[in-house]
mmCIF file of C-alpha atoms in Angstrom:
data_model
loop_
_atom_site.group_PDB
_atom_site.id
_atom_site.type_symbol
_atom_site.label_atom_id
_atom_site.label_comp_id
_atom_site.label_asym_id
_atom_site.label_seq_id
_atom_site.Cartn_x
_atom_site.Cartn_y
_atom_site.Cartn_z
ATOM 1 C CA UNK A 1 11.203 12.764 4.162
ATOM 2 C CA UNK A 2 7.882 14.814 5.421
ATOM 3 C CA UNK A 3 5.034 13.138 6.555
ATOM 4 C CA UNK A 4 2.027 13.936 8.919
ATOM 5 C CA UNK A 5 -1.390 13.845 9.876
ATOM 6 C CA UNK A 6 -2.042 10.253 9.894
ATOM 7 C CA UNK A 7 -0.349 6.548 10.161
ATOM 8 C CA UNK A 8 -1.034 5.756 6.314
ATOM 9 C CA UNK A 9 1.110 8.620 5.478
ATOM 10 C CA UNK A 10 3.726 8.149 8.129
ATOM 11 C CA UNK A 11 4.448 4.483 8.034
ATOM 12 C CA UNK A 12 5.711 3.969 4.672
ATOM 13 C CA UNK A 13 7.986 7.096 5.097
ATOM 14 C CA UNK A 14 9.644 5.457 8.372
ATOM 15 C CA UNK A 15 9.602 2.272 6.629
ATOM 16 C CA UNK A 16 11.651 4.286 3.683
ATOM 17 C CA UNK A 17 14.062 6.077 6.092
ATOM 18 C CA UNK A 18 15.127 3.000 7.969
ATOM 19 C CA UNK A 19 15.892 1.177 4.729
ATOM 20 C CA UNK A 20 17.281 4.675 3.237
ATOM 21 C CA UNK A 21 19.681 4.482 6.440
ATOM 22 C CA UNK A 22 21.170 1.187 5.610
ATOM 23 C CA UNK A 23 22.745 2.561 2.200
ATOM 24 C CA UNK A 24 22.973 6.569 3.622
ATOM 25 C CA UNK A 25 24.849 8.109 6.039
ATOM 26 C CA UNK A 26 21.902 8.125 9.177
ATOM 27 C CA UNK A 27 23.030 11.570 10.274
ATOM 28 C CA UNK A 28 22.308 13.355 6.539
ATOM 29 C CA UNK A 29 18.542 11.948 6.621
ATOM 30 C CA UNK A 30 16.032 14.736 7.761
ATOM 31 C CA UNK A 31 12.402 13.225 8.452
ATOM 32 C CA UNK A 32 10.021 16.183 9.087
ATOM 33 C CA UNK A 33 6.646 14.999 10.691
ATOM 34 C CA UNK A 34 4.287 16.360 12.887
ATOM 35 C CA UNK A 35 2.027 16.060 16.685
ATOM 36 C CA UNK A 36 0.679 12.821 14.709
ATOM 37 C CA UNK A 37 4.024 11.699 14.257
ATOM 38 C CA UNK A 38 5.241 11.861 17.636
ATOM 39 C CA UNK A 39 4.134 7.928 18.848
ATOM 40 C CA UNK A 40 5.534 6.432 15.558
ATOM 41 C CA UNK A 41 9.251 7.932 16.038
ATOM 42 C CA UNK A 42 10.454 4.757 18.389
ATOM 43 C CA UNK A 43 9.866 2.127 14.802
ATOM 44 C CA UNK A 44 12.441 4.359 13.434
ATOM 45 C CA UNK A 45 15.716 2.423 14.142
ATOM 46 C CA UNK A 46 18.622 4.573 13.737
ATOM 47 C CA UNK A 47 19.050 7.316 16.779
ATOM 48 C CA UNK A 48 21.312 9.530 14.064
ATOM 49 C CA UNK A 49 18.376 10.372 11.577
ATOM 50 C CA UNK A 50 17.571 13.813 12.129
ATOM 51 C CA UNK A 51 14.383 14.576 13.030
ATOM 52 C CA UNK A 52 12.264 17.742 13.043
ATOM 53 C CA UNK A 53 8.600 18.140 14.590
ATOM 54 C CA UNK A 54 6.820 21.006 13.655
ATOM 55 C CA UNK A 55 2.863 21.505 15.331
ATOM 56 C CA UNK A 56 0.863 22.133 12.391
ATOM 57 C CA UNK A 57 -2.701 22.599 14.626
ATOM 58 C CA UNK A 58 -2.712 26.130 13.161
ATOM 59 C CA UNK A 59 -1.417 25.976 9.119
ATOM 60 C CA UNK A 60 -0.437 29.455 9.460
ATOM 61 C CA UNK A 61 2.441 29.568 12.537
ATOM 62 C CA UNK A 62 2.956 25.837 11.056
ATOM 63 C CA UNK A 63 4.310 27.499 7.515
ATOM 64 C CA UNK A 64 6.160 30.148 9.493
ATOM 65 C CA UNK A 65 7.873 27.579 11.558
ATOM 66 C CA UNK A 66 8.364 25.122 8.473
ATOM 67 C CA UNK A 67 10.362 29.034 6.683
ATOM 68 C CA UNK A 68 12.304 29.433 9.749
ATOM 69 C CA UNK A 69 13.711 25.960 10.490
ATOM 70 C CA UNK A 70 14.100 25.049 6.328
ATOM 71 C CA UNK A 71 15.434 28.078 4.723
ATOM 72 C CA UNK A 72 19.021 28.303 6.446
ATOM 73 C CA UNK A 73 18.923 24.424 5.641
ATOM 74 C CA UNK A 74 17.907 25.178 1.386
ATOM 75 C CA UNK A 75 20.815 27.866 1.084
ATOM 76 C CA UNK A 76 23.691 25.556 2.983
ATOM 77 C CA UNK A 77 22.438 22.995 0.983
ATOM 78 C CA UNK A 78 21.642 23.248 -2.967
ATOM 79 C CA UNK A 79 20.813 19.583 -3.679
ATOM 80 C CA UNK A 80 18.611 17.888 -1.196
ATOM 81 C CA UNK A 81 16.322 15.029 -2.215
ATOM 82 C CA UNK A 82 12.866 15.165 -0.844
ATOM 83 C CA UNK A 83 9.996 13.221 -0.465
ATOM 84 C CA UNK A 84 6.701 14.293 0.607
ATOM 85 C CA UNK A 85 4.598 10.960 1.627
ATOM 86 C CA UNK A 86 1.351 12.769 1.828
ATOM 87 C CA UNK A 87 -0.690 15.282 4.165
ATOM 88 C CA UNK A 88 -0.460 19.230 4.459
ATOM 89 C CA UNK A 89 2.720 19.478 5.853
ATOM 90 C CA UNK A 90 4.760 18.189 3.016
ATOM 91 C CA UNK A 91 2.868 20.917 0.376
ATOM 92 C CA UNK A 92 4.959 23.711 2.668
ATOM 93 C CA UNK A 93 8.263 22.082 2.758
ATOM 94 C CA UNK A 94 8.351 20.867 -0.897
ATOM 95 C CA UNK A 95 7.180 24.665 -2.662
ATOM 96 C CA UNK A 96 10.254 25.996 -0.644
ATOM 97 C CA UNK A 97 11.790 23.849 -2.046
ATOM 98 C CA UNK A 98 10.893 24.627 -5.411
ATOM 99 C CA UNK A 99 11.229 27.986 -5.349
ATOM 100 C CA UNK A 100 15.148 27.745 -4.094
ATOM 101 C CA UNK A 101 15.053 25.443 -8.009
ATOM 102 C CA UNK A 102 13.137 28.568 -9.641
ATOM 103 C CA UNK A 103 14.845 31.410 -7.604
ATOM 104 C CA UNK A 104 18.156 30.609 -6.218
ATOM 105 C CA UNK A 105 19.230 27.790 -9.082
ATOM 106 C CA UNK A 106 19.311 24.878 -6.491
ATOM 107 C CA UNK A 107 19.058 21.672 -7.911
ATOM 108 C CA UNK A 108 16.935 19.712 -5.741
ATOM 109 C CA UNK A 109 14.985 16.725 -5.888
ATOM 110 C CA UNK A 110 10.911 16.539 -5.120
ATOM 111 C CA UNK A 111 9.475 13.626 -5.493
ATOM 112 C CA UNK A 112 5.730 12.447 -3.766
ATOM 113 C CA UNK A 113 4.037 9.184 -2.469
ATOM 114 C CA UNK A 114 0.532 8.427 -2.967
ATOM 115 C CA UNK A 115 -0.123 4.898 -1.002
ATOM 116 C CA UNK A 116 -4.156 5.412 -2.293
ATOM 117 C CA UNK A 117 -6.442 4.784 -4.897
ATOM 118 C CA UNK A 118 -7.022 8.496 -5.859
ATOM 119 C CA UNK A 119 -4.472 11.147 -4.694
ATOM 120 C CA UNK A 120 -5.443 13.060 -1.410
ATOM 121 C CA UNK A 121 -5.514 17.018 -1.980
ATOM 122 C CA UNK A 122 -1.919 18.173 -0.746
ATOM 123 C CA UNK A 123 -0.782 15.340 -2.873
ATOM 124 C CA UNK A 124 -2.494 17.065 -6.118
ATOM 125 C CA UNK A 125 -0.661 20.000 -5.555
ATOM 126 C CA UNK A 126 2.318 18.446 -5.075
ATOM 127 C CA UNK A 127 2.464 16.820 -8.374
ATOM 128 C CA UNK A 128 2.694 19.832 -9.942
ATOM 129 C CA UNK A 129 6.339 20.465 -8.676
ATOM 130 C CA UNK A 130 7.378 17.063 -8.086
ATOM 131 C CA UNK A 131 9.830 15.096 -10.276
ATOM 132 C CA UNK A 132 8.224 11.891 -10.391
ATOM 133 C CA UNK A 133 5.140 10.693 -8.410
ATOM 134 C CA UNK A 134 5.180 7.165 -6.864
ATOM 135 C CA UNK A 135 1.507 5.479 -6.803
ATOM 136 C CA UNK A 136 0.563 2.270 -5.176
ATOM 137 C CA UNK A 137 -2.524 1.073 -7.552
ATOM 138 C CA UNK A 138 -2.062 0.073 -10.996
ATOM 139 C CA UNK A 139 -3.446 2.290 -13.614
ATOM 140 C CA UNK A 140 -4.567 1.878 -17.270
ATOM 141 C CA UNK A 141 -3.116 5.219 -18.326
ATOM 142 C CA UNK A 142 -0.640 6.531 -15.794
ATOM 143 C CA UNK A 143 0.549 10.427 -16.288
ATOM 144 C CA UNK A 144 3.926 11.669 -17.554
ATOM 145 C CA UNK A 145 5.347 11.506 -13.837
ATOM 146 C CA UNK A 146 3.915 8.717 -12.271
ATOM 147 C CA UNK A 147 5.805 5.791 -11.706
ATOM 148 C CA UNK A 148 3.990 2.502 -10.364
ATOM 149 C CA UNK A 149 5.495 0.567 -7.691
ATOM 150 C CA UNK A 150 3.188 -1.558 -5.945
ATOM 151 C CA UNK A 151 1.260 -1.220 -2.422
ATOM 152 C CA UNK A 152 3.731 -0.217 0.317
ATOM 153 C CA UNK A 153 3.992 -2.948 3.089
ATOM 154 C CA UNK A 154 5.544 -2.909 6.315
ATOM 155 C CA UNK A 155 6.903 -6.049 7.429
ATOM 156 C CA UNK A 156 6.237 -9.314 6.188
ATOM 157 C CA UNK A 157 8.037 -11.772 8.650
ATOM 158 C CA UNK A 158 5.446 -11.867 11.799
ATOM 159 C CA UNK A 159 5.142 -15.109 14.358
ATOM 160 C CA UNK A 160 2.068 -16.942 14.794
ATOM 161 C CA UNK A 161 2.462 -16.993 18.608
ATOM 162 C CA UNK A 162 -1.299 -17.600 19.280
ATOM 163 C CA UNK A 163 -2.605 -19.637 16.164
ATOM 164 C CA UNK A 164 -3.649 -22.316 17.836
ATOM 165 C CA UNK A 165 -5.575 -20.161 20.608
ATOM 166 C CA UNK A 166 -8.858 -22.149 21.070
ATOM 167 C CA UNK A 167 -11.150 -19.005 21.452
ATOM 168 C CA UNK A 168 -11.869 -17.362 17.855
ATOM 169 C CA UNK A 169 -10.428 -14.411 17.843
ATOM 170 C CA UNK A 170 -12.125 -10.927 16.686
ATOM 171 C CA UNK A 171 -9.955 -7.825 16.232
ATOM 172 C CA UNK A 172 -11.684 -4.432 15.266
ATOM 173 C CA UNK A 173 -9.213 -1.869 14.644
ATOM 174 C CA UNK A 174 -9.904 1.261 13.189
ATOM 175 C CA UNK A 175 -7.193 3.778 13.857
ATOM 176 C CA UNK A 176 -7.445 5.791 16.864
ATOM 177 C CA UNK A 177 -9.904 8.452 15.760
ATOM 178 C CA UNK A 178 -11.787 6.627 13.417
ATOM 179 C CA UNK A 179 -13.182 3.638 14.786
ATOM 180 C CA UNK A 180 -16.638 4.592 16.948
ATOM 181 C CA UNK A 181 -19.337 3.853 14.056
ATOM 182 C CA UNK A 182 -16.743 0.378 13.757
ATOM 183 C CA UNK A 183 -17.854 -0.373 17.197
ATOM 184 C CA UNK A 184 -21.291 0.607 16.587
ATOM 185 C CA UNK A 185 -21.019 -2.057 14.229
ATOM 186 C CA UNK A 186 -19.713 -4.596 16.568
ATOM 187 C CA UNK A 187 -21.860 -3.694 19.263
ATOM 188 C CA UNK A 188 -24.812 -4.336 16.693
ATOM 189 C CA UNK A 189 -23.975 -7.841 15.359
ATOM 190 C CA UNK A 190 -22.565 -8.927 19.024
ATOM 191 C CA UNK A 191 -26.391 -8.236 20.455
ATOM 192 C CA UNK A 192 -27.400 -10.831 17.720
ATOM 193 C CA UNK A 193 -25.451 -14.099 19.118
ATOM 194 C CA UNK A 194 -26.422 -16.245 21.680
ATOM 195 C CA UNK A 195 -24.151 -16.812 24.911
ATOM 196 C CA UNK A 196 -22.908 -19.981 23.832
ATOM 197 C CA UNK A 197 -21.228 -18.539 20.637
ATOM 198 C CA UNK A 198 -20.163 -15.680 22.814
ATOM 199 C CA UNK A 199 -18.532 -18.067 25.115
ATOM 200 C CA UNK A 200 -16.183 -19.150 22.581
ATOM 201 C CA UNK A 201 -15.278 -15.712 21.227
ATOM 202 C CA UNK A 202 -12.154 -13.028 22.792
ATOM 203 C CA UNK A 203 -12.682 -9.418 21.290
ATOM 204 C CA UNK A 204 -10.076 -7.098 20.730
ATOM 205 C CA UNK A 205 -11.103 -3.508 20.372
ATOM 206 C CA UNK A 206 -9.586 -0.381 19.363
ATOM 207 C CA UNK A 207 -10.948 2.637 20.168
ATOM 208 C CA UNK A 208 -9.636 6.170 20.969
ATOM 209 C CA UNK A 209 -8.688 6.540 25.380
ATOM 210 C CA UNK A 210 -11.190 9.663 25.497
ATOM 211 C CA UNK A 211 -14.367 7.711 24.301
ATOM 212 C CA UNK A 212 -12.720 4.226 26.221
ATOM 213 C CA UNK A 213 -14.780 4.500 29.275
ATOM 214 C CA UNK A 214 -17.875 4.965 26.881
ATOM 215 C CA UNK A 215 -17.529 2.356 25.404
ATOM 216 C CA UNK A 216 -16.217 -0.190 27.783
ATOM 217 C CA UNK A 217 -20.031 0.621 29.655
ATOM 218 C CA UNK A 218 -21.437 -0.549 26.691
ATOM 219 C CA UNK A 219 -19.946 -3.383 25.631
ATOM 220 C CA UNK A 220 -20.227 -4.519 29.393
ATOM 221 C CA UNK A 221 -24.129 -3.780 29.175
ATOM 222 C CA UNK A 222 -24.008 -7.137 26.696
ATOM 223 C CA UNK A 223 -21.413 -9.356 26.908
ATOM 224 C CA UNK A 224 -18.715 -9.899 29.522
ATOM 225 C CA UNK A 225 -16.515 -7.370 29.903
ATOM 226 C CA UNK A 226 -13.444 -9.669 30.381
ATOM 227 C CA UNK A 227 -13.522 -11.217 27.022
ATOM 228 C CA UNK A 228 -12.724 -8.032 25.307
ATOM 229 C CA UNK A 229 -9.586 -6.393 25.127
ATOM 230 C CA UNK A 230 -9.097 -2.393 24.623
ATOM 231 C CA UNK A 231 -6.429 -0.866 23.424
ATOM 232 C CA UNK A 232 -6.139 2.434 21.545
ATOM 233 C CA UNK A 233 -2.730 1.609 19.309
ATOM 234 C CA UNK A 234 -0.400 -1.707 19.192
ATOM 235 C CA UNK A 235 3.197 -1.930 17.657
ATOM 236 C CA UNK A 236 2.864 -5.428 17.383
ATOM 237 C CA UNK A 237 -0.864 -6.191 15.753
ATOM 238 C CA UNK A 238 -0.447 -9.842 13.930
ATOM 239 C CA UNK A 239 -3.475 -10.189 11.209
ATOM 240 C CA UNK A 240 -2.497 -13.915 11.181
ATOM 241 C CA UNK A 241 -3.842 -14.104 14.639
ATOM 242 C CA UNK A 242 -7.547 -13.231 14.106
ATOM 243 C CA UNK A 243 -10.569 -14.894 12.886
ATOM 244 C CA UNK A 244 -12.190 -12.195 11.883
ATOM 245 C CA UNK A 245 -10.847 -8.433 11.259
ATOM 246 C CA UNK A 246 -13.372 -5.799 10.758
ATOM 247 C CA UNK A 247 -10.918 -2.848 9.516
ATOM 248 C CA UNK A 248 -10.781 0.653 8.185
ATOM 249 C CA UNK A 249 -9.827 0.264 4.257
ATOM 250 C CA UNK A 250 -7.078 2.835 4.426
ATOM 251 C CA UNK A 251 -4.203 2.060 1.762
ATOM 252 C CA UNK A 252 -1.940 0.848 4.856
ATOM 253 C CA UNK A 253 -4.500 -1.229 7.033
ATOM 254 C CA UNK A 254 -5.962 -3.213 3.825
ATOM 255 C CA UNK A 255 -2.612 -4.097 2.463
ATOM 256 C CA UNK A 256 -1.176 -5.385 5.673
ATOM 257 C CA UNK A 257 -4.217 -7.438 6.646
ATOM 258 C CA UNK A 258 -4.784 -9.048 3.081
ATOM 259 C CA UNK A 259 -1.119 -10.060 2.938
ATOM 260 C CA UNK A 260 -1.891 -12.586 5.774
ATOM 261 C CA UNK A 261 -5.841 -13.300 5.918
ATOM 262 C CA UNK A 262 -9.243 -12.324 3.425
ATOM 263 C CA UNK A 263 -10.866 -13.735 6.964
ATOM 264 C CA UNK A 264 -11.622 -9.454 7.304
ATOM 265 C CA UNK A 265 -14.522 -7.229 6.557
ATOM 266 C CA UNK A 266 -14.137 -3.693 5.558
ATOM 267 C CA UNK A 267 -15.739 -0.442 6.308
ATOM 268 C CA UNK A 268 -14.120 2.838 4.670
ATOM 269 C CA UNK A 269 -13.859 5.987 6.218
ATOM 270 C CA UNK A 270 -16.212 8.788 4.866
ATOM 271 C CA UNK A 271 -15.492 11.829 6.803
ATOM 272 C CA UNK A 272 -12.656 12.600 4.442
ATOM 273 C CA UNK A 273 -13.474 15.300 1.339
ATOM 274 C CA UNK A 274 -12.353 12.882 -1.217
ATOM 275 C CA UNK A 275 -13.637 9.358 0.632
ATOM 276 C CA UNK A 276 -10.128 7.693 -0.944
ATOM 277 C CA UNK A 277 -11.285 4.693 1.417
ATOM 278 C CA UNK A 278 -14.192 4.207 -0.189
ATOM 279 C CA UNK A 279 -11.801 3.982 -3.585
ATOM 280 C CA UNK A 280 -9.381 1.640 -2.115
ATOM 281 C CA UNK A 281 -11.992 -0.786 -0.929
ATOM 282 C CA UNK A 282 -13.605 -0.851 -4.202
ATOM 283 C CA UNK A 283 -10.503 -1.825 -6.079
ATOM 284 C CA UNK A 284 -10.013 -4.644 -3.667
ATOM 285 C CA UNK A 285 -13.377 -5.770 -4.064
ATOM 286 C CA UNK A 286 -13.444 -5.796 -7.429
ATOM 287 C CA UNK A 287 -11.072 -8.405 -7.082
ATOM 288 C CA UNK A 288 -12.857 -10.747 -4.839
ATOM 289 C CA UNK A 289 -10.200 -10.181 -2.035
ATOM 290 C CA UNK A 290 -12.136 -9.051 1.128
ATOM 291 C CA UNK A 291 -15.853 -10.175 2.280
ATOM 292 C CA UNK A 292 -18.728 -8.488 1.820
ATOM 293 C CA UNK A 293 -20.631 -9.630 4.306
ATOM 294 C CA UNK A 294 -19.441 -8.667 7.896
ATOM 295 C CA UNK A 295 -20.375 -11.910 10.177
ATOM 296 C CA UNK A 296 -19.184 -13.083 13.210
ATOM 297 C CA UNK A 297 -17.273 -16.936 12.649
ATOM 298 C CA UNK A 298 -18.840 -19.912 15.001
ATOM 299 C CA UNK A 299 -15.681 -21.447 14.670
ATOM 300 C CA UNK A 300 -12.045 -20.991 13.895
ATOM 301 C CA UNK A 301 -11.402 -19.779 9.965
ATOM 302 C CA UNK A 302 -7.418 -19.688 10.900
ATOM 303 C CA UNK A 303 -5.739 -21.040 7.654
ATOM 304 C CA UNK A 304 -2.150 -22.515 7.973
ATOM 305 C CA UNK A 305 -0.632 -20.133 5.324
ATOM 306 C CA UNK A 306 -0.443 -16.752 4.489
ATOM 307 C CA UNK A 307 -3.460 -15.513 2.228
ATOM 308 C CA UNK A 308 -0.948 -13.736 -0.533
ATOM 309 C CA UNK A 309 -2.175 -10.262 -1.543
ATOM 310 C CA UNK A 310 -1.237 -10.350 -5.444
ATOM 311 C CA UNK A 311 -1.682 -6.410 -5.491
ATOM 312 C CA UNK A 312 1.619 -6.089 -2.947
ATOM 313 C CA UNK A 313 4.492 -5.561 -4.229
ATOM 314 C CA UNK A 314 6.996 -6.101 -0.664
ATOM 315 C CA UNK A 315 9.904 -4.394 -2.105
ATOM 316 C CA UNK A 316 8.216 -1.089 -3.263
ATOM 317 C CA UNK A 317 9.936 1.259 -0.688
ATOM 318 C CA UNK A 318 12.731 -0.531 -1.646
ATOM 319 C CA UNK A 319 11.841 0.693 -5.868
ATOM 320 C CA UNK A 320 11.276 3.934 -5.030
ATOM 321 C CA UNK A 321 15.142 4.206 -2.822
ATOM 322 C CA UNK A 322 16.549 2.939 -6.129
ATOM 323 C CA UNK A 323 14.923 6.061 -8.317
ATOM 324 C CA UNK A 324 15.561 8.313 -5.283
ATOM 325 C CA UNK A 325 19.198 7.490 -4.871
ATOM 326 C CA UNK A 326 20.758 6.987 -8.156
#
């Protein structure tokens, strides 16, 4: 497994090797991830998957170091089964890969995850020597490769510890590089209420540690400081807890929260070349399964069931070990 770069790539690949591991020896599984990956490697639950973390700050000394730790591994080995789950480092690992097919007569295995809308740019290369491409969205006319199995999701069976909290609850999370125009946002509408709303609101705010102090100044500057929470990432985020989400619309992020609540307003991420945010979200909308409107709730919107996502598909990790594996 290779992923990198960001937690929509590397979650459903963890999420893959742990399941991988229950049917698979632990100690022949190879996940190859990056500096990004380093704070997700304690959800991966077996201590005997191997694991290899390469820097890829600089693509070049990354590609040497990807040749130098792989190639010894390609020639002991002739038929390895990869999966690249998305970013630049899988485009290195998985053309090695295909030249040992081409070159050396190895029969290995490529195959690629795309958890968005519209395929991210290592991922478009990588269906050109891949096997069989596994996409999340549905499509009208799928290619020769692809193979649709449903929006990866992590882990349905969560508590609802604080549901009856009397406070309304607002959670802004935005992964940890992407959320300061989210809190620009927040900021904005939070000037707009009048104390006696925001006495019966706790916020909880993600936002990168370098710009923390920043923004804790600001948020003090209109609203009590000790009704918001900071945090910059959380292992153990419950969607079912909130009455309100405002959320990046990565392929991860709106999945997870609209398997539990619609109570959540989206804002995609532009910065990216190909805006595949912007793509997700619109799908979603289209299907009248997040608000338009970002407003802050006067009182609690908890419901007392899950809000079912019909675009999830809970056992697609689990679809794509059975075309991996047999």
């Amino acid at each position: 497994m290779v992923a990198g770069s960001s937690g929509g790539h590397i979650f459903p690949a963890i999420k893959y090797l742990n399941n991988l591991s229950n049917i698979k020896k632990p100690n022949e599984i190879l996940f190859i991830t990056n500096e990004v990956g380093i704070k997700y490697l304690s959800k991966i639950r077996s201590n005997e998957i191997n694991k290899l973390i390469v820097n890829s700050k600089n693509k070049i000394t990354y590609i040497l170091s990807i040749l130098l730790n792989l190639t010894l591994l390609f020639i002991l080995n002739r038929k390895i089964t990869l999966i690249g789950f998305g970013g630049f480092i899988t485009t290195p690992v998985l053309l090695i890969s295909k030249l040992f097919n081409i070159f050396l007569l190895s029969s290995n295995k490529i195959y690629i995850h795309e958890q968005n809308f519209i395929y991210g740019l290592a991922n478009k290369i990588n269906y050109f020597f891949a096997k069989n491409a596994f996409i999340s969205f549905p499509k009208i006319n799928m290619r020769s490769k692809e193979i649709f199995v449903g929006n990866f999701f992590l882990d349905k069976k969560k508590s609802k510890q604080n549901f009856h909290d009397e406070l309304i609850k607002v959670l802004l999370m935005g992964g940890s590089s992407g959320s300061l125009d989210l809190n620009n946002k927040m900021l904005e509408e939070i000037k707009m209420l009048n104390d006696d709303h925001l006495d019966k609101i706790k916020f909880f705010i993600q936002i990168p540690d370098t710009y923390l102090e920043i923004y804790k100044k600001k948020y003090s500057g209109i609203i009590d400081i000790h009704k918001c929470t900071f945090f910059s990432f959380k292992n153990d985020l419950n969607p079912q807890e909130y009455d309100l989400i405002l959320s990046r619309s990565g392929s991860g992020s709106i999945n997870e929260i609209l398997y539990y609540t619609n109570n959540v307003h989206f804002i995609p991420h532009l910065v990216s070349r190909d805006q595949h945010q912007k793509y997700n979200l619109n799908y979603f909308l289209s299907h009248n399964m997040s608000q338009n409107k970002f407003f802050i709730p006067q009182k609690k919107k908890l419901e007392s069931q899950y809000y079912f996502n019909s675009l999830i598909n809970p056992h697609s990790i689990e679809k794509i070990i059975c075309y991996t594996t047999r």
